[in-house]
Short mmCIF file of C-alpha atoms and ligand atoms in Angstrom, two decimals:
data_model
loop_
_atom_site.label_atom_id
_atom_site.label_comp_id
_atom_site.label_asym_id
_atom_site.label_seq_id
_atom_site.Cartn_x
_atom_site.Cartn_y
_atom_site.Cartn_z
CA UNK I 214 136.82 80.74 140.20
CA UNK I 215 134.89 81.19 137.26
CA UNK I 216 131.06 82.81 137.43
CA UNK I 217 129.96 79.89 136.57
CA UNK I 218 131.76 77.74 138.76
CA UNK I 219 130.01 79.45 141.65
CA UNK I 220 126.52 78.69 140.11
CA UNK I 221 124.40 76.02 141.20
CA UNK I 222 124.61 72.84 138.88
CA UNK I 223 120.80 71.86 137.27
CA UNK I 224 119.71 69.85 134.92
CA UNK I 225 116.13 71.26 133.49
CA UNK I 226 113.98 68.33 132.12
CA UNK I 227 110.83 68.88 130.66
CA UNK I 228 107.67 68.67 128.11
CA UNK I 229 107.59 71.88 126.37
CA UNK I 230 105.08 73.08 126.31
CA UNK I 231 104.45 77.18 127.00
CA UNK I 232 105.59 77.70 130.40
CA UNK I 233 108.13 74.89 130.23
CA UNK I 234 109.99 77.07 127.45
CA UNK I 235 109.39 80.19 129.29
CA UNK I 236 111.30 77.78 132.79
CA UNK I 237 114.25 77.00 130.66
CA UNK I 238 114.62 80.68 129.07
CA UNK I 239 114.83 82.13 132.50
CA UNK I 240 117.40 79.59 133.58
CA UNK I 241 119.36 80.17 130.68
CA UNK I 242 118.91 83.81 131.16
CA UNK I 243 120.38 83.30 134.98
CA UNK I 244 123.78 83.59 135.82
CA UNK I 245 123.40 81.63 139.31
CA UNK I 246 122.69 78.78 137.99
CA UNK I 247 124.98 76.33 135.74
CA UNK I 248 122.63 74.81 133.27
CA UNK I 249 124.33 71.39 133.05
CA UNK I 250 121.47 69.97 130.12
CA UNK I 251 118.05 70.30 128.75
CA UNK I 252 116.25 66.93 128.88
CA UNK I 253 113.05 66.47 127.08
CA UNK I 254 110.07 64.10 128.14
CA UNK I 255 106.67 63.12 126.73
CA UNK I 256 104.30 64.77 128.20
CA UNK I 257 102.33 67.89 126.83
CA UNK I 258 102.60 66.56 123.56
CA UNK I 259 104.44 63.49 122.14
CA UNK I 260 108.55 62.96 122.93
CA UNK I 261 109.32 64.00 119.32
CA UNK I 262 107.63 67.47 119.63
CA UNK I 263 108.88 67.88 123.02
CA UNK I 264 112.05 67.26 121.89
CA UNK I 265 111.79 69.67 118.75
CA UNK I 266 110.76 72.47 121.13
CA UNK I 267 113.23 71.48 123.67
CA UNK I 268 116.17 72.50 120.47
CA UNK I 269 113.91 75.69 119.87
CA UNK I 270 113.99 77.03 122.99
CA UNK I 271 117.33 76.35 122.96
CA UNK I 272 118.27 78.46 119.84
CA UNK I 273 116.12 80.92 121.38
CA UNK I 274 118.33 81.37 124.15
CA UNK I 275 121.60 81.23 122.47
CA UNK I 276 123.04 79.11 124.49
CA UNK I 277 125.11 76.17 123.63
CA UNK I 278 123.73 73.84 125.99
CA UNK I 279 123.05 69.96 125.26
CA UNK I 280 119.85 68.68 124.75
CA UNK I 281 118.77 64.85 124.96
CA UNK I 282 115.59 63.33 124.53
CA UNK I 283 113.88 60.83 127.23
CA UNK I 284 110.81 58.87 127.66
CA UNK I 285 108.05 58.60 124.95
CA UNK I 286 105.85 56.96 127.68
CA UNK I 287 104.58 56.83 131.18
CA UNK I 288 106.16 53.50 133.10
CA UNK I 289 102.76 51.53 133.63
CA UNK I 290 99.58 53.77 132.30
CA UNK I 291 98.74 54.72 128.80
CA UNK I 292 100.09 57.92 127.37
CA UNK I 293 98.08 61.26 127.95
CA UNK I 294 98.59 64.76 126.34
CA UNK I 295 97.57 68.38 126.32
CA UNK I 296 97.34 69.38 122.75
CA UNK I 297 94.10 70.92 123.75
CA UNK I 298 96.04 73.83 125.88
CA UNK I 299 99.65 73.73 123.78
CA UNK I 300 98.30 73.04 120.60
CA UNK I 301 99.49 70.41 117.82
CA UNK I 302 103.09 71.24 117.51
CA UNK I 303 103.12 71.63 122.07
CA UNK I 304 104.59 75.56 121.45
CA UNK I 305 101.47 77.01 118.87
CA UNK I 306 101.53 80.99 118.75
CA UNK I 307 104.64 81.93 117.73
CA UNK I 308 106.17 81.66 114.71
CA UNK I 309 108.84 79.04 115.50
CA UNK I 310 112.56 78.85 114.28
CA UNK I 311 113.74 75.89 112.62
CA UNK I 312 116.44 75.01 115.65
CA UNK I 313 120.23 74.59 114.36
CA UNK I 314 121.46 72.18 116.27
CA UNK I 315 120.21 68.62 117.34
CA UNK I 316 119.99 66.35 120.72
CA UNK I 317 122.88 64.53 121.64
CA UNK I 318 123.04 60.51 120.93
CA UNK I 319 122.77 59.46 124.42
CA UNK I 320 119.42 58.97 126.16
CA UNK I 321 118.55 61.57 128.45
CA UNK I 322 118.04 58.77 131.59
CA UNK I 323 121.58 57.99 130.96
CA UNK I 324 122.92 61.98 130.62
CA UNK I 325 121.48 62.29 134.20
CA UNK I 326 123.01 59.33 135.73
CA UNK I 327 126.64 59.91 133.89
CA UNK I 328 126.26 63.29 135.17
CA UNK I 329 125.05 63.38 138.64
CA UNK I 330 127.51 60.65 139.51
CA UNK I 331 130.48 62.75 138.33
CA UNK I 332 129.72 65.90 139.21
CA UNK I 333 132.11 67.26 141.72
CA UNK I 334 128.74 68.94 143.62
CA UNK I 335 125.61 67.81 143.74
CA UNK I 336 123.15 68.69 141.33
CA UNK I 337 120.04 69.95 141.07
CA UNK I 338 117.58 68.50 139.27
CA UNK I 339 114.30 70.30 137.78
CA UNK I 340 111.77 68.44 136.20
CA UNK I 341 108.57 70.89 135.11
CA UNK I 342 106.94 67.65 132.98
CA UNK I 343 105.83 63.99 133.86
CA UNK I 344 108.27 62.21 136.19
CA UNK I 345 109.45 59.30 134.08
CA UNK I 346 112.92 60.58 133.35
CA UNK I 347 113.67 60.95 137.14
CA UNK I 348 111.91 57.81 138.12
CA UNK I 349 114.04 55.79 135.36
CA UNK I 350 117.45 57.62 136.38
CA UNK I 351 116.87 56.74 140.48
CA UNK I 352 116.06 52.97 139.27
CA UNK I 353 118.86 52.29 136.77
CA UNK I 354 121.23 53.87 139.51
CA UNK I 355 120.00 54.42 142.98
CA UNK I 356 123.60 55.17 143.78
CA UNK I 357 122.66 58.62 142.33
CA UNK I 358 120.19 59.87 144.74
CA UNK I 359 123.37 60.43 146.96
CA UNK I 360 124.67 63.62 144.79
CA UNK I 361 121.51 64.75 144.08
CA UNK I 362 120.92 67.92 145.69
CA UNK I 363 117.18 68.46 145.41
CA UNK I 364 114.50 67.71 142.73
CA UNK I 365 112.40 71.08 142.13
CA UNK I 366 109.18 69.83 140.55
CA UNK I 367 106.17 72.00 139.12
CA UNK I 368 103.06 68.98 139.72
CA UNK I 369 100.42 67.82 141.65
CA UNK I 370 98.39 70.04 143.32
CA UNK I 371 97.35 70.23 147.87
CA UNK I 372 93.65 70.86 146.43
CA UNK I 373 91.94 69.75 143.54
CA UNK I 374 93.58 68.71 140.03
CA UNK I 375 93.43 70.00 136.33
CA UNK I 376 93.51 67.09 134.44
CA UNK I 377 91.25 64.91 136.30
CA UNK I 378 89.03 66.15 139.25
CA UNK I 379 91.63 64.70 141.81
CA UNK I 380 94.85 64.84 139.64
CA UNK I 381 97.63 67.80 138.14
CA UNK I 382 98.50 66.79 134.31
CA UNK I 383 102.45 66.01 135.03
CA UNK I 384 101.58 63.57 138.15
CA UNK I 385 98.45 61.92 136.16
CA UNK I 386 100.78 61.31 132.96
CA UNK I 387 103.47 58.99 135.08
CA UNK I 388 101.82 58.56 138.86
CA UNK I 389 103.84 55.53 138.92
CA UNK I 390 107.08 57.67 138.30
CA UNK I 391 105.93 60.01 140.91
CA UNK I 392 105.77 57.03 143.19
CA UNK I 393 109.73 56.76 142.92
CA UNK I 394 110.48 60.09 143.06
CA UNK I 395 108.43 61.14 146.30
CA UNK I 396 110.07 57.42 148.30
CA UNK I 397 113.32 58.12 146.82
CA UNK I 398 114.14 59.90 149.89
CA UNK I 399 115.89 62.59 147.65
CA UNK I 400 114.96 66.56 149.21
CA UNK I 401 111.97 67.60 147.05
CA UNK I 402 110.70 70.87 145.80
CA UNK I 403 106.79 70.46 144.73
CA UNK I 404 105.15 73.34 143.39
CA UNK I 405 101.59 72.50 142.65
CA UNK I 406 98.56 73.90 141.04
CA UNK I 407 97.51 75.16 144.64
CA UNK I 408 100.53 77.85 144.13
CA UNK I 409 100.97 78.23 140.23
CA UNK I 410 97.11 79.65 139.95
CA UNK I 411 98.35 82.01 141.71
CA UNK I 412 100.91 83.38 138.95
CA UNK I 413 98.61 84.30 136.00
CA UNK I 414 99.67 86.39 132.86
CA UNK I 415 97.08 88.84 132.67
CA UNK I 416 97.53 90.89 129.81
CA UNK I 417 98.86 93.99 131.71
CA UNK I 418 101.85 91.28 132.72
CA UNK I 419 102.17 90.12 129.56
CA UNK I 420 102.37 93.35 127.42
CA UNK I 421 105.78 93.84 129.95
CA UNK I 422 107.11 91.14 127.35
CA UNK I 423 106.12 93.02 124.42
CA UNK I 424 107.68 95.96 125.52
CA UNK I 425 110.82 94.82 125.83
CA UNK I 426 111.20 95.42 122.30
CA UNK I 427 113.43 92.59 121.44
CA UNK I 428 112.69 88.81 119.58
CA UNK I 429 112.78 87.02 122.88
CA UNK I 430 110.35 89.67 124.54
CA UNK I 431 107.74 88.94 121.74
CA UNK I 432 108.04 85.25 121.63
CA UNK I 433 107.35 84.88 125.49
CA UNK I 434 104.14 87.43 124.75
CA UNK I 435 102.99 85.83 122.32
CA UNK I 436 103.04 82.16 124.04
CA UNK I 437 101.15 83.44 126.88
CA UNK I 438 98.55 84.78 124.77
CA UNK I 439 98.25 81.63 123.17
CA UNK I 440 98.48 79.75 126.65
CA UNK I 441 95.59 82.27 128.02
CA UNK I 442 92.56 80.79 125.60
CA UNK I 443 92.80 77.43 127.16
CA UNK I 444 92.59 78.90 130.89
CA UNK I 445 90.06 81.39 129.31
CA UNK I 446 87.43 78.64 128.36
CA UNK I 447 88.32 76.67 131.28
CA UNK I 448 88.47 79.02 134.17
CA UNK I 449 87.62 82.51 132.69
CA UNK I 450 90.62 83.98 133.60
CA UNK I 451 92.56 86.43 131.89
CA UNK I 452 95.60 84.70 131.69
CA UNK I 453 97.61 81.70 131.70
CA UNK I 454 98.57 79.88 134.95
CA UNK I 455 102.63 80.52 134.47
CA UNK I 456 102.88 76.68 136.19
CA UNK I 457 106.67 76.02 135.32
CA UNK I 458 109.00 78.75 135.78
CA UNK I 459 107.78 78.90 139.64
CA UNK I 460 110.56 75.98 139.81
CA UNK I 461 113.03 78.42 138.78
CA UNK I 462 112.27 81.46 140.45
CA UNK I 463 112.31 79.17 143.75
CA UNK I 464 115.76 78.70 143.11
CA UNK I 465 116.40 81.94 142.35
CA UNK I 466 114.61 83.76 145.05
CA UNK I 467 112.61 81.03 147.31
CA UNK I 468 111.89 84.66 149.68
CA UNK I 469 109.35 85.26 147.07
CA UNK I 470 107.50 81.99 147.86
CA UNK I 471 106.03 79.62 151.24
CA UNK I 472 106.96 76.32 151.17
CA UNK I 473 105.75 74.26 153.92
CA UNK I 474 107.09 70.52 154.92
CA UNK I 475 104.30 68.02 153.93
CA UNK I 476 103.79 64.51 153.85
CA UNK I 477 102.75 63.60 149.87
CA UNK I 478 101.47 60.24 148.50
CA UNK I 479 100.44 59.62 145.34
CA UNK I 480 96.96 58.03 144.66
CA UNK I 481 97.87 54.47 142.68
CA UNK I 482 94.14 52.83 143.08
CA UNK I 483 93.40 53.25 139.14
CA UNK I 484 90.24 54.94 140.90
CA UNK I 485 89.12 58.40 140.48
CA UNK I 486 91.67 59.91 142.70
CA UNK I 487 94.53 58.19 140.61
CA UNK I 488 97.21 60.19 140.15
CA UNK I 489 96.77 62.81 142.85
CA UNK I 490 99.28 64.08 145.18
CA UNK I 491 97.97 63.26 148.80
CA UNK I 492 99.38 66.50 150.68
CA UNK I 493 99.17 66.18 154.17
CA UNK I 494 98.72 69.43 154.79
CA UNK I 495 97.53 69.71 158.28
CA UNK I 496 99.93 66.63 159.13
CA UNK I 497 97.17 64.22 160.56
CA UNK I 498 98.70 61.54 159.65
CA UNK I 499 101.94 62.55 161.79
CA UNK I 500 103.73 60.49 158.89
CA UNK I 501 106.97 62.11 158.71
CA UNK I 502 107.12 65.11 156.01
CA UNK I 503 108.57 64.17 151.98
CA UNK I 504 108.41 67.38 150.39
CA UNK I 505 108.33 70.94 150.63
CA UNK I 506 105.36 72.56 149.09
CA UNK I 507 104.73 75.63 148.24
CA UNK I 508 101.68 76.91 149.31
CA UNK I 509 102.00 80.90 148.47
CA UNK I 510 103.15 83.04 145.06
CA UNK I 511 104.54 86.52 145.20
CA UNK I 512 103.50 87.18 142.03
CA UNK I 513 104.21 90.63 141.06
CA UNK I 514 107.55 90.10 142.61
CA UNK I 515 107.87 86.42 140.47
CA UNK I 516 106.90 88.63 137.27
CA UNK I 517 109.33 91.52 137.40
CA UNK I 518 111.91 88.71 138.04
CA UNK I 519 110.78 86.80 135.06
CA UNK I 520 111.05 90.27 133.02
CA UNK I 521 113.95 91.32 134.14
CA UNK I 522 115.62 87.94 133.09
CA UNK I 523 113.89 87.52 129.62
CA UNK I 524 115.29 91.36 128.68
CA UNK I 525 118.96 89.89 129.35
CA UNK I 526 118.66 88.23 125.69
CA UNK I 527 119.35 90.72 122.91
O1 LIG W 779 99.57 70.97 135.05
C1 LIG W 779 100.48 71.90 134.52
C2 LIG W 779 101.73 71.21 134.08
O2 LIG W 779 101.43 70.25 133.07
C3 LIG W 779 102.75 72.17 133.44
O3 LIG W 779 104.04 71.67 133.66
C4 LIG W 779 102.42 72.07 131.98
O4 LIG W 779 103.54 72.40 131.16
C5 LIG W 779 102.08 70.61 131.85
O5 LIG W 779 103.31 69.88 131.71
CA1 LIG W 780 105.48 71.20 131.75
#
């Protein structure tokens, strides 16, 4: 069997966005797992810029993989975005390459459905973005949830939120989606804000990028000192929460994380907890458990993985 036929099938769908490009180059960059599509969501910034950087990353990489563009909106709310941490274009830093190649024709909802229901395995899906791709796919066919193997999501948060007081940006820009997803019944992944502040690029981590020497090295250095300012006003760190490629890494080496089983709902009341992710961490409300969560980083360990993977590309 080929190499790749032994990897795990995943289909990466997000809203780059800094540390979503940074997610899909160390998938790309990782031989155990068959990257099966990039789909690209609103989210950070709008669909169209998502989408751009979704192609950039892509011809970063080098990799001939597809790419197909999703939803523009949330199901029910109005639209939010982060332009205010990713800056206009959702990827500002770097210079950026005008990307060769272009999505694919169909629409990314209906790439995941067509593929999850043929694949001989099931598949892996990991969205690092709102949930309104996911939500869409398990509604148009709830057949689906059947071969899907696990959904591996960087949102939400067990504590408090980032975008609101109560809420995590990618579960406050489609709660409603995140409804679906956490009833779907489908094995979840959640890796919240309660474990991704734990990963932060301080410069010391990323100058390891710069001194890789190569394009791809640079690029990822110079997107996390772009993605630093934002969590430098906000928080007065000294780096960027690296939120996204925690999915990834779990997949890659989950002994590097905790995850504990938890109960998760997601606040709907429009109030001024909409949008949060209801962990029931303690389990008090003995309602049976709908996720794993992670609850604890390794994050030197997640780094020199990270490093490792981004000096693969030449
Ligand atoms: O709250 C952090 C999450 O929202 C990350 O996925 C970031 O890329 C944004 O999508
Ligand atoms: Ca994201």
């Amino acid at each position: 069997m080929s190499r790749r036929s032994l990897a795990l099938p995943v289909i990466l769908d997000g809203d780059p966005g800094h540390d979503d490009a940074v997610s899909f180059l160390l998938a790309l960059a990782s031989p155990e797992l068959d990257v099966l599509g990039l789909t690209s969501v609103f989210g950070n910034v709008g669909l169209e810029r998502t989408t751009r950087n979704t192609l950039i990353t892509r011809e970063l990489s080098g990799h001939a993989v597809p790419v197909y563009a999703g939803a523009d909106r949330p199901l029910l709310d109005a639209r939010i975005s982060a332009e205010g941490v990713h800056g206009a274009s959702g990827l500002d830093g770097p210079h950026l390459p005008t990307p060769s190649g272009g999505v694919e024709d169909e629409h990314a909802v209906d790439f995941i459905v067509r593929t999850v229901r043929a694949h001989a395995e099931p598949v892996t899906l990991v969205p690092t973005g709102p949930l309104t791709n996911i939500a869409l796919a398990l509604r148009l066919a709830p057949d689906i949830a059947g071969n899907i193997s696990r959904i591996v999501w960087m949102g939400g948060s067990t504590d408090t939120g980032n975008w609101s007081p109560a809420a995590e940006f990618n579960a406050l820009a489609d709660p409603h989606a995140a409804q679906i997803v956490f009833t779907s019944g489908v094995p979840i992944t959640m890796i919240g804000l309660n474990a991704s502040h734990q990963a932060i690029a301080h410069p010391a981590r990323v100058q390891a990028f710069r001194d890789l020497g190569t394009p791809v090295g640079a690029f990822v250095a110079v997107l996390l000192e772009f993605f630093a300012e934002h969590h430098r006003e906000r928080y007065g760190w000294d780096g960027g929460a690296l939120h996204d490629p925690l999915t990834v890494a779990w997949l890659l080496r989950p002994e590097l994380f905790t995850v504990r089983p938890m109960h998760v709902q997601i606040d709907l009341s429009g109030g001024p907890s909409h949008g949060r992710t209801v962990a029931d961490v303690w389990n008090v409300t003995g309602h049976e458990p709908n996720a794993d969560v992670m609850t604890d980083v390794d994050a030197d360990s997640f780094f020199a993985l990270l490093v490792e993977r981004i000096a693969t590309y030449r």
